[in-house]
């Protein structure tokens, strides 16, 4: 694909990427990267050579200077004090979201494996009010983890994080027992809103 720079002024980023070993993680997270670049009205080009890895070239539109100062309204995020189990096989994502959730007031326990999360949950399911899990993880995917959690405790609230919106339908959510989907990349304000939606939808009229 050839792009005309005059028609599409961009800031160009070029990254050589080695193929992820089958024993470490589930991939390069390209669906998440594609989603971010697409939201920025950018483009991605890729060239690949066996044994040498792949080169991803990211084109992002150049921001125009307006000369005007913008005012931003302070966003008040929904908070809570419930206990959350957060599961993702990427340590950096786990650490980032743990900090974000704790700043919102939640008590957070984390695991980087669906198998380890299930083991912890089985040992004390009453210790958690909500489980947030990534979909694509080695050994046990997020949807299978939720099914296993529901077998132990049918009323546990669950949120599935995914970069593949078409992979999970409303019917699949109902069959598995997923309360809400959260799409990657995870935005803190959206995460705060979805979590409160899950908790508040389970409050009976007498408790409101």
Short mmCIF file of C-alpha atoms in Angstrom, two decimals:
data_model
loop_
_atom_site.label_atom_id
_atom_site.label_comp_id
_atom_site.label_asym_id
_atom_site.label_seq_id
_atom_site.Cartn_x
_atom_site.Cartn_y
_atom_site.Cartn_z
CA UNK A 1 0.00 0.00 0.00
CA UNK A 2 1.53 3.34 -1.09
CA UNK A 3 0.45 6.55 0.62
CA UNK A 4 0.91 10.09 -0.64
CA UNK A 5 2.46 12.14 2.16
CA UNK A 6 1.06 15.39 0.74
CA UNK A 7 -2.45 14.01 0.90
CA UNK A 8 -1.95 12.44 4.31
CA UNK A 9 0.53 14.44 6.47
CA UNK A 10 1.69 12.16 9.23
CA UNK A 11 4.03 11.50 12.08
CA UNK A 12 5.74 8.22 11.26
CA UNK A 13 6.80 5.55 13.79
CA UNK A 14 8.72 2.47 12.68
CA UNK A 15 9.17 -0.51 14.98
CA UNK A 16 10.91 -3.83 14.21
CA UNK A 17 9.04 -6.59 16.04
CA UNK A 18 10.16 -10.14 16.69
CA UNK A 19 7.60 -12.93 16.68
CA UNK A 20 6.40 -13.76 20.19
CA UNK A 21 7.51 -17.25 21.31
CA UNK A 22 4.63 -19.70 21.75
CA UNK A 23 5.67 -20.21 25.37
CA UNK A 24 5.41 -16.56 26.41
CA UNK A 25 2.08 -14.83 26.13
CA UNK A 26 -0.57 -14.98 23.45
CA UNK A 27 0.67 -12.57 20.80
CA UNK A 28 1.72 -9.04 20.02
CA UNK A 29 -1.56 -7.34 20.94
CA UNK A 30 -2.05 -6.16 17.37
CA UNK A 31 -5.82 -5.89 17.71
CA UNK A 32 -5.35 -3.38 20.52
CA UNK A 33 -2.75 -1.40 18.55
CA UNK A 34 -4.98 -1.39 15.48
CA UNK A 35 -7.88 -0.09 17.57
CA UNK A 36 -5.81 2.77 18.99
CA UNK A 37 -4.39 3.81 15.61
CA UNK A 38 -7.82 3.58 13.95
CA UNK A 39 -9.35 5.86 16.61
CA UNK A 40 -6.61 8.38 15.81
CA UNK A 41 -7.46 8.20 12.07
CA UNK A 42 -4.05 6.66 11.41
CA UNK A 43 -2.77 3.83 9.23
CA UNK A 44 -0.56 0.78 9.81
CA UNK A 45 1.70 -0.84 7.21
CA UNK A 46 3.49 -4.13 7.81
CA UNK A 47 6.38 -5.95 6.15
CA UNK A 48 7.50 -9.38 7.31
CA UNK A 49 10.37 -11.74 6.55
CA UNK A 50 10.65 -15.29 7.82
CA UNK A 51 13.40 -15.57 10.41
CA UNK A 52 13.83 -11.80 10.71
CA UNK A 53 10.55 -10.69 12.29
CA UNK A 54 8.16 -7.98 11.16
CA UNK A 55 8.31 -4.22 10.66
CA UNK A 56 5.21 -2.19 11.55
CA UNK A 57 5.02 1.36 10.26
CA UNK A 58 2.43 3.53 12.02
CA UNK A 59 1.20 6.75 10.40
CA UNK A 60 -0.56 9.25 12.67
CA UNK A 61 -2.10 12.53 11.45
CA UNK A 62 -0.20 15.65 12.47
CA UNK A 63 -2.17 17.77 14.92
CA UNK A 64 -2.93 21.27 13.71
CA UNK A 65 -2.17 24.17 16.04
CA UNK A 66 -5.30 26.22 16.57
CA UNK A 67 -3.73 28.89 18.73
CA UNK A 68 -6.68 28.62 21.09
CA UNK A 69 -6.45 27.32 24.63
CA UNK A 70 -8.96 24.61 25.40
CA UNK A 71 -10.77 24.35 28.71
CA UNK A 72 -11.45 20.95 30.16
CA UNK A 73 -14.24 20.12 32.55
CA UNK A 74 -13.25 18.06 35.55
CA UNK A 75 -14.58 14.54 35.19
CA UNK A 76 -15.87 12.97 38.39
CA UNK A 77 -15.28 9.22 38.23
CA UNK A 78 -17.57 6.68 39.85
CA UNK A 79 -15.93 5.08 42.88
CA UNK A 80 -16.62 2.19 45.23
CA UNK A 81 -15.31 0.03 48.06
CA UNK A 82 -16.01 -3.44 46.68
CA UNK A 83 -13.43 -6.23 46.33
CA UNK A 84 -12.19 -6.97 42.82
CA UNK A 85 -10.11 -9.81 41.36
CA UNK A 86 -8.32 -8.54 38.23
CA UNK A 87 -6.83 -11.11 35.82
CA UNK A 88 -4.54 -10.50 32.83
CA UNK A 89 -1.46 -12.34 31.57
CA UNK A 90 0.42 -9.07 30.95
CA UNK A 91 2.09 -7.87 34.23
CA UNK A 92 2.29 -4.26 33.03
CA UNK A 93 -1.46 -4.16 32.33
CA UNK A 94 -2.18 -5.76 35.71
CA UNK A 95 -0.08 -3.21 37.58
CA UNK A 96 -1.52 -0.23 35.71
CA UNK A 97 -5.14 -1.24 36.23
CA UNK A 98 -4.59 -2.25 39.85
CA UNK A 99 -3.35 1.27 40.58
CA UNK A 100 -6.30 2.79 38.69
CA UNK A 101 -8.85 0.66 40.56
CA UNK A 102 -7.29 1.33 43.95
CA UNK A 103 -7.42 5.07 43.28
CA UNK A 104 -11.15 4.61 42.71
CA UNK A 105 -11.43 3.10 46.19
CA UNK A 106 -11.64 -0.60 45.37
CA UNK A 107 -9.76 -3.40 47.13
CA UNK A 108 -7.87 -5.21 44.35
CA UNK A 109 -6.30 -8.65 44.13
CA UNK A 110 -4.50 -9.61 40.91
CA UNK A 111 -3.38 -12.71 39.06
CA UNK A 112 -1.53 -13.10 35.74
CA UNK A 113 -3.00 -16.51 34.96
CA UNK A 114 -6.54 -17.79 34.58
CA UNK A 115 -5.49 -21.05 36.22
CA UNK A 116 -4.04 -19.23 39.25
CA UNK A 117 -7.10 -16.99 39.47
CA UNK A 118 -9.39 -20.02 39.51
CA UNK A 119 -7.28 -21.67 42.20
CA UNK A 120 -7.48 -18.53 44.35
CA UNK A 121 -11.22 -18.18 43.79
CA UNK A 122 -11.85 -21.81 44.62
CA UNK A 123 -10.03 -21.37 47.93
CA UNK A 124 -12.23 -18.44 48.96
CA UNK A 125 -14.90 -17.27 46.55
CA UNK A 126 -16.57 -15.05 49.17
CA UNK A 127 -13.50 -12.81 49.21
CA UNK A 128 -14.52 -11.15 45.94
CA UNK A 129 -17.48 -9.12 44.70
CA UNK A 130 -16.36 -8.86 41.06
CA UNK A 131 -13.93 -10.56 38.69
CA UNK A 132 -12.47 -8.63 35.74
CA UNK A 133 -10.60 -10.88 33.31
CA UNK A 134 -8.88 -10.61 29.97
CA UNK A 135 -10.25 -12.79 27.17
CA UNK A 136 -7.04 -13.95 25.47
CA UNK A 137 -4.75 -15.72 27.94
CA UNK A 138 -2.65 -18.89 27.70
CA UNK A 139 -3.86 -22.15 29.31
CA UNK A 140 -7.28 -20.73 30.24
CA UNK A 141 -9.09 -18.00 28.32
CA UNK A 142 -11.28 -15.45 30.03
CA UNK A 143 -14.59 -16.92 28.91
CA UNK A 144 -13.62 -20.38 30.19
CA UNK A 145 -12.47 -18.85 33.48
CA UNK A 146 -15.83 -17.15 33.94
CA UNK A 147 -17.67 -20.42 33.29
CA UNK A 148 -15.52 -22.12 35.95
CA UNK A 149 -16.08 -19.27 38.41
CA UNK A 150 -19.84 -19.46 37.88
CA UNK A 151 -19.79 -23.20 38.61
CA UNK A 152 -18.28 -22.39 42.00
CA UNK A 153 -20.40 -19.31 42.74
CA UNK A 154 -23.28 -18.58 40.32
CA UNK A 155 -23.87 -15.04 41.61
CA UNK A 156 -20.33 -13.72 41.10
CA UNK A 157 -20.27 -10.57 38.97
CA UNK A 158 -17.95 -10.66 35.96
CA UNK A 159 -16.52 -8.31 33.33
CA UNK A 160 -14.69 -9.65 30.27
CA UNK A 161 -11.99 -7.49 28.65
CA UNK A 162 -11.47 -8.03 24.93
CA UNK A 163 -10.06 -6.40 21.83
CA UNK A 164 -12.27 -8.57 19.63
CA UNK A 165 -15.77 -7.11 19.85
CA UNK A 166 -17.20 -9.54 17.27
CA UNK A 167 -15.98 -12.60 19.15
CA UNK A 168 -18.54 -12.26 21.94
CA UNK A 169 -22.23 -11.83 21.14
CA UNK A 170 -25.07 -10.94 23.49
CA UNK A 171 -26.16 -14.58 23.37
CA UNK A 172 -22.68 -15.77 24.30
CA UNK A 173 -22.59 -13.32 27.20
CA UNK A 174 -25.89 -14.63 28.53
CA UNK A 175 -24.88 -18.27 28.13
CA UNK A 176 -21.52 -17.82 29.85
CA UNK A 177 -22.74 -15.44 32.53
CA UNK A 178 -20.79 -12.31 31.57
CA UNK A 179 -22.30 -9.17 33.08
CA UNK A 180 -20.47 -6.65 30.87
CA UNK A 181 -17.78 -6.37 28.20
CA UNK A 182 -14.92 -3.89 28.46
CA UNK A 183 -13.06 -3.17 25.23
CA UNK A 184 -9.32 -2.61 24.98
CA UNK A 185 -7.56 -0.24 25.26
CA UNK A 186 -9.09 0.21 28.72
CA UNK A 187 -9.88 3.83 29.58
CA UNK A 188 -10.11 4.54 33.31
CA UNK A 189 -13.29 6.62 33.09
CA UNK A 190 -15.03 3.93 31.05
CA UNK A 191 -13.81 1.22 33.41
CA UNK A 192 -15.16 3.15 36.40
CA UNK A 193 -18.54 3.58 34.68
CA UNK A 194 -18.87 -0.09 33.67
CA UNK A 195 -17.92 -1.37 37.14
CA UNK A 196 -20.53 0.79 38.82
CA UNK A 197 -23.09 -0.27 36.22
CA UNK A 198 -22.47 -3.94 37.10
CA UNK A 199 -22.68 -3.37 40.83
CA UNK A 200 -25.64 -0.99 40.78
CA UNK A 201 -27.69 -3.21 38.44
CA UNK A 202 -27.59 -5.94 41.10
CA UNK A 203 -28.94 -3.70 43.87
CA UNK A 204 -32.51 -4.52 44.80
CA UNK A 205 -35.07 -1.66 45.02
CA UNK A 206 -35.14 -1.91 48.81
CA UNK A 207 -31.37 -1.31 48.98
CA UNK A 208 -31.39 1.82 46.81
#
